[in-house]
Amino acid sequence: MRFAGIQGLHDYPDGFFWPSAAPPDMVFPELKMKQKKKIAVVPGDGIGKEVIAAALRVIRAVKAPVEMTEFDWSADRYLKDGTTVPADGFATLSRDFDTILLGALGDPRVPTNIHAKEILLGMRFKMDLYANVRPVKLLDASLCPLKGVEPKDVDFTIIRENTEGLYCDVGGVFKQGTAEEVAVQEDVNTRKGVERIIRYAFDYARNHELKKVLMSDKSNVLTYAHGLWQRVFKEVAAEKVHASIEASHMYVDALCLQMVRDPRQFQVIVTNNMFGDIITDLAAALQGGLGMAASGNIHPGRTSMFEPVHGSAPPLAGKNVANPMGAILTAAMMLKHLGLSAEAEKIEAAVLEAVRLKKTTADVGGGLGTKECAEWVANKVS
Ligand code: NAD
Ligand code: IPM
Ligand code: MN
């Protein structure tokens, strides 16, 4: 309520705000360009803390004009005072920050995973970050488990729907703990949600001068839910503005086979939330493992969140062995999103060189620790 009518912010029933399409500060774009970008940093749990420390070291070394504020939302905080997200948490992020950099959430001391659900899925759902953009880029042939595959052969992007599907928490259990127990989890697909992610994929292809968009579903079985995906995809693909883009389809099981058999054929893949989660781990393997994979959770024009694809990897935590490259490449992706392309490209070039020279952690063939690897990249960009 505080800002309604003053800064063009709509208010929502849960006390959560976001900017209208044209916030008043856009009147002075030249002024805004000179301001430092504001980044909220949520390191989270386990190796999230270590890889985010590494990414921050590199962001500082490249002298990106940003101001970073750390938030302690994590298992530690939850176990200390029961807080997952403070009352005005998402409103603060939307109102006061340009982007969010997140590590990972998940801790064996919180078996319900409630904090991860409320923090990570809370950000995606409540901030309506509907496009989960996960680039799949092989930096060096030595990192790919496939024979004879070069960097030019693995270079595509998976666009994962991020606010619907099986992740909606619609369902329930009945007669729990008995022999007649029933468990239901609904797959929610809306016309609005499906259409905007498919449009995002076509726009992404056009903006990156790419020619192919592939939609993946399981419409041969999930005839209602994925029938909607089929109809919307065909409609959007048929629009004149998309005439130069080759639109194709693959069932998700066949897609898994093809991603391993011949990853060269893909440019942009768009799919639902659940399948997107699964195929991006498979795709990460093509790049050298989860330690190499970056992502952005985006709603164009709003505060978006960037995170490596991997989780908190509890067995690796606190050992200085986690690969920080996924987080460092995520930082570069975020800087590019903020309009800081020169800084982003410097970081990407340094990571590429580190990978080629094996100045990396053991999972990708090097002999460095997390900190030492970050230090090498930081020195390269400074
Ligand atoms: P994970 O991504 O943490 O680990 C999967 C495998 O990849 C493990 O073998 C791990 O050692 C390896 N790995 C991951 N990141 C690595 C890195 N940076 N360097 C080297 N190796 C790396 O997934 P998991 O084990 O299924 O889940 C662990 C916890 O993380 C769970 O609580 C899960 O819910 C959570 N999780 C969180 C996120 C997130 O916050 N975005 C993502 C995935 C999983
Ligand atoms: C991811 C993760 C999350 C997901 C979990 C931790 C909720 O696996 O970002 O890929 O399923 O989306
Ligand atoms: Mn995942």
GROMACS .gro file of C-alpha atoms and ligand atoms in nm:
model
  439
    1MET     CA    1   0.000   0.000   0.000
    2ARG     CA    2   0.282   0.238   0.087
    3PHE     CA    3   0.381   0.310  -0.270
    4ALA     CA    4   0.056   0.267  -0.458
    5GLY     CA    5   0.001   0.572  -0.675
    6ILE     CA    6   0.339   0.719  -0.586
    7GLN     CA    7   0.596   0.504  -0.762
    8GLY     CA    8   0.355   0.318  -0.986
    9LEU     CA    9   0.366   0.004  -0.777
   10HIS     CA   10   0.071  -0.228  -0.770
   11ASP     CA   11  -0.006  -0.391  -0.441
   12TYR     CA   12  -0.104  -0.751  -0.406
   13PRO     CA   13  -0.309  -0.921  -0.136
   14ASP     CA   14  -0.007  -1.084   0.027
   15GLY     CA   15   0.161  -0.748   0.072
   16PHE     CA   16   0.389  -0.808  -0.221
   17PHE     CA   17   0.471  -0.525  -0.464
   18TRP     CA   18   0.602  -0.500  -0.815
   19PRO     CA   19   0.656  -0.213  -1.052
   20SER     CA   20   0.410  -0.120  -1.324
   21ALA     CA   21   0.520  -0.140  -1.689
   22ALA     CA   22   0.668   0.210  -1.689
   23PRO     CA   23   0.799   0.309  -1.347
   24PRO     CA   24   0.854   0.686  -1.311
   25ASP     CA   25   1.233   0.650  -1.282
   26MET     CA   26   1.241   0.547  -1.649
   27VAL     CA   27   1.182   0.915  -1.727
   28PHE     CA   28   1.552   0.972  -1.661
   29PRO     CA   29   1.725   0.672  -1.820
   30GLU     CA   30   2.056   0.856  -1.850
   31LEU     CA   31   2.053   0.922  -1.476
   32LYS     CA   32   1.971   0.559  -1.404
   33MET     CA   33   2.260   0.436  -1.620
   34LYS     CA   34   2.507   0.619  -1.396
   35GLN     CA   35   2.367   0.473  -1.077
   36LYS     CA   36   2.526   0.160  -0.940
   37LYS     CA   37   2.310  -0.147  -0.995
   38LYS     CA   38   2.180  -0.295  -0.673
   39ILE     CA   39   2.221  -0.668  -0.623
   40ALA     CA   40   2.066  -0.871  -0.341
   41VAL     CA   41   2.288  -1.168  -0.257
   42VAL     CA   42   2.142  -1.482  -0.100
   43PRO     CA   43   2.424  -1.738  -0.059
   44GLY     CA   44   2.192  -1.993   0.106
   45ASP     CA   45   2.319  -2.332   0.222
   46GLY     CA   46   2.608  -2.573   0.177
   47ILE     CA   47   2.829  -2.505  -0.122
   48GLY     CA   48   2.595  -2.217  -0.214
   49LYS     CA   49   2.790  -2.006   0.037
   50GLU     CA   50   3.126  -2.102  -0.111
   51VAL     CA   51   3.040  -2.057  -0.478
   52ILE     CA   52   2.869  -1.725  -0.412
   53ALA     CA   53   3.176  -1.600  -0.221
   54ALA     CA   54   3.375  -1.698  -0.532
   55ALA     CA   55   3.135  -1.515  -0.766
   56LEU     CA   56   3.145  -1.201  -0.548
   57ARG     CA   57   3.526  -1.208  -0.554
   58VAL     CA   58   3.514  -1.205  -0.935
   59ILE     CA   59   3.241  -0.937  -0.959
   60ARG     CA   60   3.454  -0.713  -0.736
   61ALA     CA   61   3.771  -0.788  -0.930
   62VAL     CA   62   3.613  -0.689  -1.262
   63LYS     CA   63   3.509  -0.362  -1.094
   64ALA     CA   64   3.148  -0.392  -1.199
   65PRO     CA   65   2.958  -0.079  -1.090
   66VAL     CA   66   2.731  -0.261  -0.850
   67GLU     CA   67   2.632  -0.243  -0.487
   68MET     CA   68   2.577  -0.578  -0.318
   69THR     CA   69   2.372  -0.649  -0.006
   70GLU     CA   70   2.380  -0.989   0.156
   71PHE     CA   71   2.070  -1.165   0.296
   72ASP     CA   72   2.104  -1.454   0.542
   73TRP     CA   73   1.797  -1.650   0.424
   74SER     CA   74   1.911  -2.009   0.474
   75ALA     CA   75   1.880  -2.324   0.683
   76ASP     CA   76   2.100  -2.163   0.951
   77ARG     CA   77   1.859  -1.871   0.986
   78TYR     CA   78   1.556  -2.101   0.984
   79LEU     CA   79   1.705  -2.322   1.252
   80LYS     CA   80   1.799  -2.015   1.459
   81ASP     CA   81   1.473  -1.820   1.460
   82GLY     CA   82   1.221  -2.007   1.242
   83THR     CA   83   1.233  -1.747   0.963
   84THR     CA   84   1.241  -1.860   0.602
   85VAL     CA   85   1.152  -1.531   0.429
   86PRO     CA   86   1.098  -1.223   0.649
   87ALA     CA   87   0.749  -1.068   0.630
   88ASP     CA   88   0.837  -0.798   0.373
   89GLY     CA   89   1.116  -1.004   0.211
   90PHE     CA   90   1.000  -1.034  -0.149
   91ALA     CA   91   0.859  -0.679  -0.146
   92THR     CA   92   1.203  -0.551  -0.041
   93LEU     CA   93   1.377  -0.745  -0.317
   94SER     CA   94   1.135  -0.619  -0.583
   95ARG     CA   95   1.142  -0.261  -0.464
   96ASP     CA   96   1.504  -0.203  -0.371
   97PHE     CA   97   1.711  -0.428  -0.599
   98ASP     CA   98   1.781  -0.466  -0.970
   99THR     CA   99   1.868  -0.837  -0.948
  100ILE     CA  100   1.920  -1.120  -0.700
  101LEU     CA  101   2.219  -1.356  -0.695
  102LEU     CA  102   2.137  -1.683  -0.519
  103GLY     CA  103   2.360  -1.978  -0.424
  104ALA     CA  104   2.159  -2.287  -0.337
  105LEU     CA  105   1.915  -2.404  -0.073
  106GLY     CA  106   1.884  -2.744   0.088
  107ASP     CA  107   2.019  -2.879   0.415
  108PRO     CA  108   1.989  -3.225   0.570
  109ARG     CA  109   1.905  -3.060   0.905
  110VAL     CA  110   1.577  -2.941   0.748
  111PRO     CA  111   1.432  -3.266   0.611
  112THR     CA  112   1.101  -3.103   0.510
  113ASN     CA  113   1.297  -2.865   0.284
  114ILE     CA  114   1.044  -2.600   0.387
  115HIS     CA  115   1.297  -2.313   0.384
  116ALA     CA  116   1.414  -2.400   0.031
  117LYS     CA  117   1.055  -2.418  -0.085
  118GLU     CA  118   0.964  -2.083   0.068
  119ILE     CA  119   1.282  -1.900  -0.035
  120LEU     CA  120   1.366  -2.042  -0.379
  121LEU     CA  121   1.023  -2.143  -0.508
  122GLY     CA  122   0.881  -1.839  -0.323
  123MET     CA  123   1.103  -1.610  -0.530
  124ARG     CA  124   1.014  -1.786  -0.855
  125PHE     CA  125   0.639  -1.791  -0.787
  126LYS     CA  126   0.572  -1.476  -0.584
  127MET     CA  127   0.799  -1.258  -0.795
  128ASP     CA  128   0.651  -1.428  -1.103
  129LEU     CA  129   0.993  -1.508  -1.253
  130TYR     CA  130   0.833  -1.713  -1.525
  131ALA     CA  131   1.127  -1.781  -1.757
  132ASN     CA  132   1.404  -2.004  -1.626
  133VAL     CA  133   1.679  -1.956  -1.883
  134ARG     CA  134   1.949  -2.224  -1.868
  135PRO     CA  135   2.225  -2.194  -2.129
  136VAL     CA  136   2.401  -2.518  -2.225
  137LYS     CA  137   2.746  -2.434  -2.352
  138LEU     CA  138   3.046  -2.663  -2.369
  139LEU     CA  139   3.365  -2.463  -2.310
  140ASP     CA  140   3.620  -2.733  -2.385
  141ALA     CA  141   3.595  -3.077  -2.548
  142SER     CA  142   3.767  -3.236  -2.246
  143LEU     CA  143   3.463  -3.151  -2.030
  144CYS     CA  144   3.207  -3.342  -2.237
  145PRO     CA  145   3.146  -3.711  -2.163
  146LEU     CA  146   3.045  -3.769  -2.527
  147LYS     CA  147   3.301  -3.891  -2.781
  148GLY     CA  148   3.413  -3.653  -3.056
  149VAL     CA  149   3.203  -3.361  -2.937
  150GLU     CA  150   3.349  -3.011  -2.969
  151PRO     CA  151   3.240  -2.682  -2.806
  152LYS     CA  152   3.060  -2.580  -3.127
  153ASP     CA  153   2.844  -2.893  -3.098
  154VAL     CA  154   2.696  -2.810  -2.756
  155ASP     CA  155   2.560  -2.457  -2.762
  156PHE     CA  156   2.189  -2.423  -2.694
  157THR     CA  157   1.950  -2.279  -2.436
  158ILE     CA  158   1.675  -2.445  -2.239
  159ILE     CA  159   1.384  -2.219  -2.149
  160ARG     CA  160   1.197  -2.377  -1.861
  161GLU     CA  161   0.852  -2.261  -1.753
  162ASN     CA  162   0.906  -2.156  -1.391
  163THR     CA  163   0.574  -2.073  -1.225
  164GLU     CA  164   0.332  -2.357  -1.302
  165GLY     CA  165   0.308  -2.728  -1.370
  166LEU     CA  166   0.374  -2.986  -1.104
  167TYR     CA  167   0.543  -2.720  -0.890
  168CYS     CA  168   0.215  -2.544  -0.799
  169ASP     CA  169   0.168  -2.739  -0.477
  170VAL     CA  170  -0.186  -2.833  -0.568
  171GLY     CA  171  -0.279  -3.173  -0.431
  172GLY     CA  172  -0.302  -3.364  -0.112
  173VAL     CA  173  -0.293  -3.693   0.064
  174PHE     CA  174  -0.582  -3.902   0.186
  175LYS     CA  175  -0.570  -4.189   0.436
  176GLN     CA  176  -0.200  -4.120   0.490
  177GLY     CA  177  -0.012  -4.402   0.652
  178THR     CA  178  -0.273  -4.664   0.571
  179ALA     CA  179  -0.277  -4.934   0.303
  180GLU     CA  180  -0.540  -4.728   0.116
  181GLU     CA  181  -0.330  -4.412   0.106
  182VAL     CA  182  -0.391  -4.178  -0.189
  183ALA     CA  183  -0.144  -3.907  -0.297
  184VAL     CA  184  -0.232  -3.653  -0.566
  185GLN     CA  185  -0.013  -3.377  -0.715
  186GLU     CA  186  -0.178  -3.178  -0.990
  187ASP     CA  187  -0.009  -3.052  -1.306
  188VAL     CA  188  -0.136  -2.695  -1.353
  189ASN     CA  189  -0.102  -2.543  -1.700
  190THR     CA  190  -0.271  -2.213  -1.784
  191ARG     CA  191  -0.320  -2.056  -2.125
  192LYS     CA  192  -0.148  -1.740  -1.998
  193GLY     CA  193   0.147  -1.928  -1.848
  194VAL     CA  194   0.203  -2.155  -2.147
  195GLU     CA  195   0.167  -1.875  -2.400
  196ARG     CA  196   0.407  -1.636  -2.228
  197ILE     CA  197   0.686  -1.893  -2.196
  198ILE     CA  198   0.647  -2.003  -2.558
  199ARG     CA  199   0.654  -1.638  -2.669
  200TYR     CA  200   0.961  -1.586  -2.451
  201ALA     CA  201   1.136  -1.873  -2.633
  202PHE     CA  202   1.058  -1.729  -2.978
  203ASP     CA  203   1.164  -1.379  -2.867
  204TYR     CA  204   1.483  -1.526  -2.722
  205ALA     CA  205   1.560  -1.697  -3.052
  206ARG     CA  206   1.498  -1.377  -3.249
  207ASN     CA  207   1.705  -1.163  -3.011
  208HIS     CA  208   1.995  -1.407  -3.034
  209GLU     CA  209   1.969  -1.453  -3.412
  210LEU     CA  210   1.880  -1.819  -3.373
  211LYS     CA  211   1.665  -2.010  -3.619
  212LYS     CA  212   1.523  -2.305  -3.429
  213VAL     CA  213   1.281  -2.344  -3.140
  214LEU     CA  214   1.186  -2.691  -3.020
  215MET     CA  215   0.899  -2.752  -2.777
  216SER     CA  216   0.910  -3.066  -2.567
  217ASP     CA  217   0.619  -3.226  -2.385
  218LYS     CA  218   0.448  -3.560  -2.331
  219SER     CA  219   0.127  -3.480  -2.516
  220ASN     CA  220   0.093  -3.838  -2.637
  221VAL     CA  221  -0.007  -3.928  -2.282
  222LEU     CA  222  -0.086  -3.603  -2.098
  223THR     CA  223  -0.348  -3.513  -2.356
  224TYR     CA  224  -0.522  -3.238  -2.158
  225ALA     CA  225  -0.228  -3.054  -2.005
  226HIS     CA  226   0.015  -3.092  -2.291
  227GLY     CA  227  -0.258  -3.070  -2.552
  228LEU     CA  228  -0.269  -2.704  -2.444
  229TRP     CA  229   0.107  -2.675  -2.502
  230GLN     CA  230   0.064  -2.825  -2.850
  231ARG     CA  231  -0.211  -2.584  -2.951
  232VAL     CA  232  -0.040  -2.275  -2.816
  233PHE     CA  233   0.297  -2.369  -2.967
  234LYS     CA  234   0.143  -2.419  -3.312
  235GLU     CA  235  -0.045  -2.088  -3.289
  236VAL     CA  236   0.256  -1.884  -3.181
  237ALA     CA  237   0.488  -2.056  -3.433
  238ALA     CA  238   0.244  -1.975  -3.716
  239GLU     CA  239   0.260  -1.601  -3.653
  240LYS     CA  240   0.415  -1.403  -3.936
  241VAL     CA  241   0.681  -1.256  -3.712
  242HIS     CA  242   0.812  -1.609  -3.649
  243ALA     CA  243   0.820  -1.711  -4.016
  244SER     CA  244   1.200  -1.730  -4.021
  245ILE     CA  245   1.212  -1.963  -3.721
  246GLU     CA  246   1.191  -2.339  -3.763
  247ALA     CA  247   0.949  -2.468  -3.500
  248SER     CA  248   0.964  -2.836  -3.409
  249HIS     CA  249   0.850  -3.077  -3.141
  250MET     CA  250   0.989  -3.378  -2.956
  251TYR     CA  251   0.841  -3.588  -2.680
  252VAL     CA  252   1.055  -3.548  -2.371
  253ASP     CA  253   1.171  -3.911  -2.363
  254ALA     CA  254   1.294  -3.887  -2.723
  255LEU     CA  255   1.453  -3.552  -2.641
  256CYS     CA  256   1.666  -3.711  -2.368
  257LEU     CA  257   1.794  -3.963  -2.620
  258GLN     CA  258   1.868  -3.696  -2.880
  259MET     CA  259   2.045  -3.465  -2.634
  260VAL     CA  260   2.298  -3.742  -2.576
  261ARG     CA  261   2.305  -3.882  -2.930
  262ASP     CA  262   2.337  -3.552  -3.119
  263PRO     CA  263   2.333  -3.228  -2.918
  264ARG     CA  264   2.429  -3.032  -3.232
  265GLN     CA  265   2.069  -3.018  -3.351
  266PHE     CA  266   1.939  -2.784  -3.077
  267GLN     CA  267   1.926  -2.406  -3.047
  268VAL     CA  268   1.635  -2.318  -2.819
  269ILE     CA  269   1.431  -2.574  -2.627
  270VAL     CA  270   1.115  -2.469  -2.442
  271THR     CA  271   0.941  -2.697  -2.196
  272ASN     CA  272   0.737  -2.717  -1.878
  273ASN     CA  273   0.864  -2.678  -1.523
  274MET     CA  274   0.918  -3.045  -1.432
  275PHE     CA  275   1.069  -3.159  -1.761
  276GLY     CA  276   1.285  -2.844  -1.761
  277ASP     CA  277   1.424  -2.937  -1.422
  278ILE     CA  278   1.515  -3.287  -1.535
  279ILE     CA  279   1.661  -3.210  -1.878
  280THR     CA  280   1.876  -2.925  -1.744
  281ASP     CA  281   2.064  -3.168  -1.519
  282LEU     CA  282   2.116  -3.394  -1.821
  283ALA     CA  283   2.226  -3.091  -2.022
  284ALA     CA  284   2.463  -2.989  -1.743
  285ALA     CA  285   2.640  -3.323  -1.789
  286LEU     CA  286   2.711  -3.226  -2.153
  287GLN     CA  287   2.888  -2.913  -2.025
  288GLY     CA  288   3.110  -3.085  -1.771
  289GLY     CA  289   2.867  -3.135  -1.486
  290LEU     CA  290   2.647  -2.935  -1.255
  291GLY     CA  291   2.944  -2.729  -1.145
  292MET     CA  292   2.952  -2.559  -1.486
  293ALA     CA  293   2.586  -2.471  -1.540
  294ALA     CA  294   2.440  -2.120  -1.503
  295SER     CA  295   2.083  -1.991  -1.501
  296GLY     CA  296   1.856  -1.690  -1.478
  297ASN     CA  297   1.499  -1.674  -1.345
  298ILE     CA  298   1.354  -1.389  -1.539
  299HIS     CA  299   1.046  -1.173  -1.569
  300PRO     CA  300   1.134  -0.906  -1.826
  301GLY     CA  301   1.128  -0.561  -1.669
  302ARG     CA  302   1.119  -0.684  -1.311
  303THR     CA  303   1.377  -0.777  -1.049
  304SER     CA  304   1.507  -1.114  -1.171
  305MET     CA  305   1.708  -1.383  -0.994
  306PHE     CA  306   2.025  -1.560  -1.108
  307GLU     CA  307   2.159  -1.888  -0.965
  308PRO     CA  308   2.382  -2.176  -1.064
  309VAL     CA  309   2.181  -2.483  -1.167
  310HIS     CA  310   2.334  -2.704  -0.897
  311GLY     CA  311   2.216  -2.753  -0.541
  312SER     CA  312   2.383  -2.723  -0.201
  313ALA     CA  313   2.574  -3.054  -0.242
  314PRO     CA  314   2.593  -3.129   0.135
  315PRO     CA  315   2.875  -3.388   0.102
  316LEU     CA  316   3.101  -3.125  -0.060
  317ALA     CA  317   3.014  -2.836   0.172
  318GLY     CA  318   3.288  -2.670   0.374
  319LYS     CA  319   3.567  -2.859   0.195
  320ASN     CA  320   3.673  -2.595  -0.059
  321VAL     CA  321   3.617  -2.844  -0.343
  322ALA     CA  322   3.295  -2.717  -0.508
  323ASN     CA  323   3.333  -2.594  -0.862
  324PRO     CA  324   3.260  -2.218  -0.858
  325MET     CA  325   3.241  -2.178  -1.240
  326GLY     CA  326   2.862  -2.226  -1.260
  327ALA     CA  327   2.819  -1.945  -1.005
  328ILE     CA  328   3.083  -1.726  -1.176
  329LEU     CA  329   2.916  -1.776  -1.516
  330THR     CA  330   2.582  -1.701  -1.348
  331ALA     CA  331   2.730  -1.373  -1.224
  332ALA     CA  332   2.834  -1.294  -1.582
  333MET     CA  333   2.483  -1.374  -1.705
  334MET     CA  334   2.342  -1.140  -1.441
  335LEU     CA  335   2.582  -0.857  -1.529
  336LYS     CA  336   2.482  -0.892  -1.895
  337HIS     CA  337   2.116  -0.870  -1.791
  338LEU     CA  338   2.203  -0.549  -1.603
  339GLY     CA  339   2.355  -0.401  -1.919
  340LEU     CA  340   2.715  -0.457  -1.801
  341SER     CA  341   2.817  -0.659  -2.107
  342ALA     CA  342   3.186  -0.563  -2.111
  343GLU     CA  343   3.234  -0.690  -1.755
  344ALA     CA  344   3.032  -1.004  -1.834
  345GLU     CA  345   3.240  -1.083  -2.142
  346LYS     CA  346   3.564  -1.036  -1.949
  347ILE     CA  347   3.447  -1.291  -1.693
  348GLU     CA  348   3.336  -1.539  -1.960
  349ALA     CA  349   3.672  -1.510  -2.138
  350ALA     CA  350   3.859  -1.567  -1.810
  351VAL     CA  351   3.650  -1.875  -1.728
  352LEU     CA  352   3.715  -2.013  -2.077
  353GLU     CA  353   4.089  -1.965  -2.033
  354ALA     CA  354   4.082  -2.122  -1.685
  355VAL     CA  355   3.902  -2.426  -1.826
  356ARG     CA  356   4.151  -2.461  -2.113
  357LEU     CA  357   4.449  -2.428  -1.876
  358LYS     CA  358   4.285  -2.655  -1.616
  359LYS     CA  359   4.293  -2.383  -1.351
  360THR     CA  360   3.982  -2.549  -1.215
  361THR     CA  361   3.848  -2.776  -0.944
  362ALA     CA  362   3.888  -3.155  -0.965
  363ASP     CA  363   3.540  -3.231  -1.106
  364VAL     CA  364   3.647  -3.068  -1.433
  365GLY     CA  365   4.002  -3.196  -1.437
  366GLY     CA  366   4.197  -2.932  -1.243
  367GLY     CA  367   4.378  -2.934  -0.911
  368LEU     CA  368   4.256  -2.612  -0.749
  369GLY     CA  369   4.023  -2.550  -0.459
  370THR     CA  370   3.708  -2.337  -0.486
  371LYS     CA  371   3.884  -2.027  -0.350
  372GLU     CA  372   4.198  -2.073  -0.557
  373CYS     CA  373   3.998  -2.120  -0.875
  374ALA     CA  374   3.801  -1.800  -0.803
  375GLU     CA  375   4.126  -1.621  -0.726
  376TRP     CA  376   4.269  -1.725  -1.064
  377VAL     CA  377   3.964  -1.595  -1.250
  378ALA     CA  378   3.959  -1.277  -1.037
  379ASN     CA  379   4.324  -1.202  -1.115
  380LYS     CA  380   4.256  -1.258  -1.484
  381VAL     CA  381   3.970  -1.005  -1.497
  382SER     CA  382   4.124  -0.738  -1.274
  383NAD     P1  383   2.329  -3.114  -0.611
  383NAD     O1  384   2.324  -3.029  -0.730
  383NAD     O2  385   2.359  -3.047  -0.482
  383NAD     O3  386   2.437  -3.230  -0.635
  383NAD     C1  387   2.425  -3.325  -0.739
  383NAD     C2  388   2.563  -3.382  -0.775
  383NAD     O4  389   2.642  -3.283  -0.840
  383NAD     C3  390   2.643  -3.425  -0.653
  383NAD     O5  391   2.722  -3.536  -0.690
  383NAD     C4  392   2.733  -3.305  -0.626
  383NAD     O6  393   2.850  -3.338  -0.560
  383NAD     C5  394   2.758  -3.253  -0.769
  383NAD     N1  395   2.777  -3.107  -0.768
  383NAD     C6  396   2.678  -3.014  -0.759
  383NAD     N2  397   2.730  -2.891  -0.763
  383NAD     C7  398   2.863  -2.905  -0.777
  383NAD     C8  399   2.971  -2.814  -0.785
  383NAD     N3  400   2.951  -2.681  -0.783
  383NAD     N4  401   3.096  -2.862  -0.796
  383NAD     C9  402   3.118  -2.995  -0.801
  383NAD     N5  403   3.019  -3.087  -0.793
  383NAD    C10  404   2.893  -3.042  -0.782
  383NAD     O7  405   2.190  -3.193  -0.603
  383NAD     P2  406   2.132  -3.292  -0.492
  383NAD     O8  407   2.243  -3.370  -0.429
  383NAD     O9  408   2.024  -3.363  -0.558
  383NAD    O10  409   2.069  -3.196  -0.384
  383NAD    C11  410   2.135  -3.147  -0.267
  383NAD    C12  411   2.045  -3.041  -0.201
  383NAD    O11  412   2.039  -2.925  -0.285
  383NAD    C13  413   1.900  -3.086  -0.183
  383NAD    O12  414   1.854  -3.031  -0.064
  383NAD    C14  415   1.828  -3.024  -0.303
  383NAD    O13  416   1.690  -3.005  -0.279
  383NAD    C15  417   1.903  -2.894  -0.314
  383NAD     N6  418   1.899  -2.830  -0.448
  383NAD    C16  419   1.890  -2.695  -0.448
  383NAD    C17  420   1.894  -2.627  -0.570
  383NAD    C18  421   1.885  -2.477  -0.568
  383NAD    O14  422   1.884  -2.417  -0.463
  383NAD     N7  423   1.877  -2.413  -0.682
  383NAD    C19  424   1.914  -2.699  -0.688
  383NAD    C20  425   1.923  -2.837  -0.684
  383NAD    C21  426   1.919  -2.903  -0.563
  384IPM     C1  427   1.659  -2.649  -0.968
  384IPM     C2  428   1.631  -2.729  -0.842
  384IPM     C3  429   1.498  -2.689  -0.781
  384IPM     C4  430   1.389  -2.723  -0.880
  384IPM     C5  431   1.467  -2.751  -0.645
  384IPM     C6  432   1.577  -2.730  -0.545
  384IPM     C7  433   1.339  -2.697  -0.588
  384IPM     O1  434   1.638  -2.865  -0.868
  384IPM     O2  435   1.664  -2.525  -0.960
  384IPM     O3  436   1.681  -2.709  -1.074
  384IPM     O4  437   1.336  -2.835  -0.880
  384IPM     O5  438   1.355  -2.636  -0.958
  385MN      MN  439   1.711  -2.910  -1.066
   0.00000   0.00000   0.00000
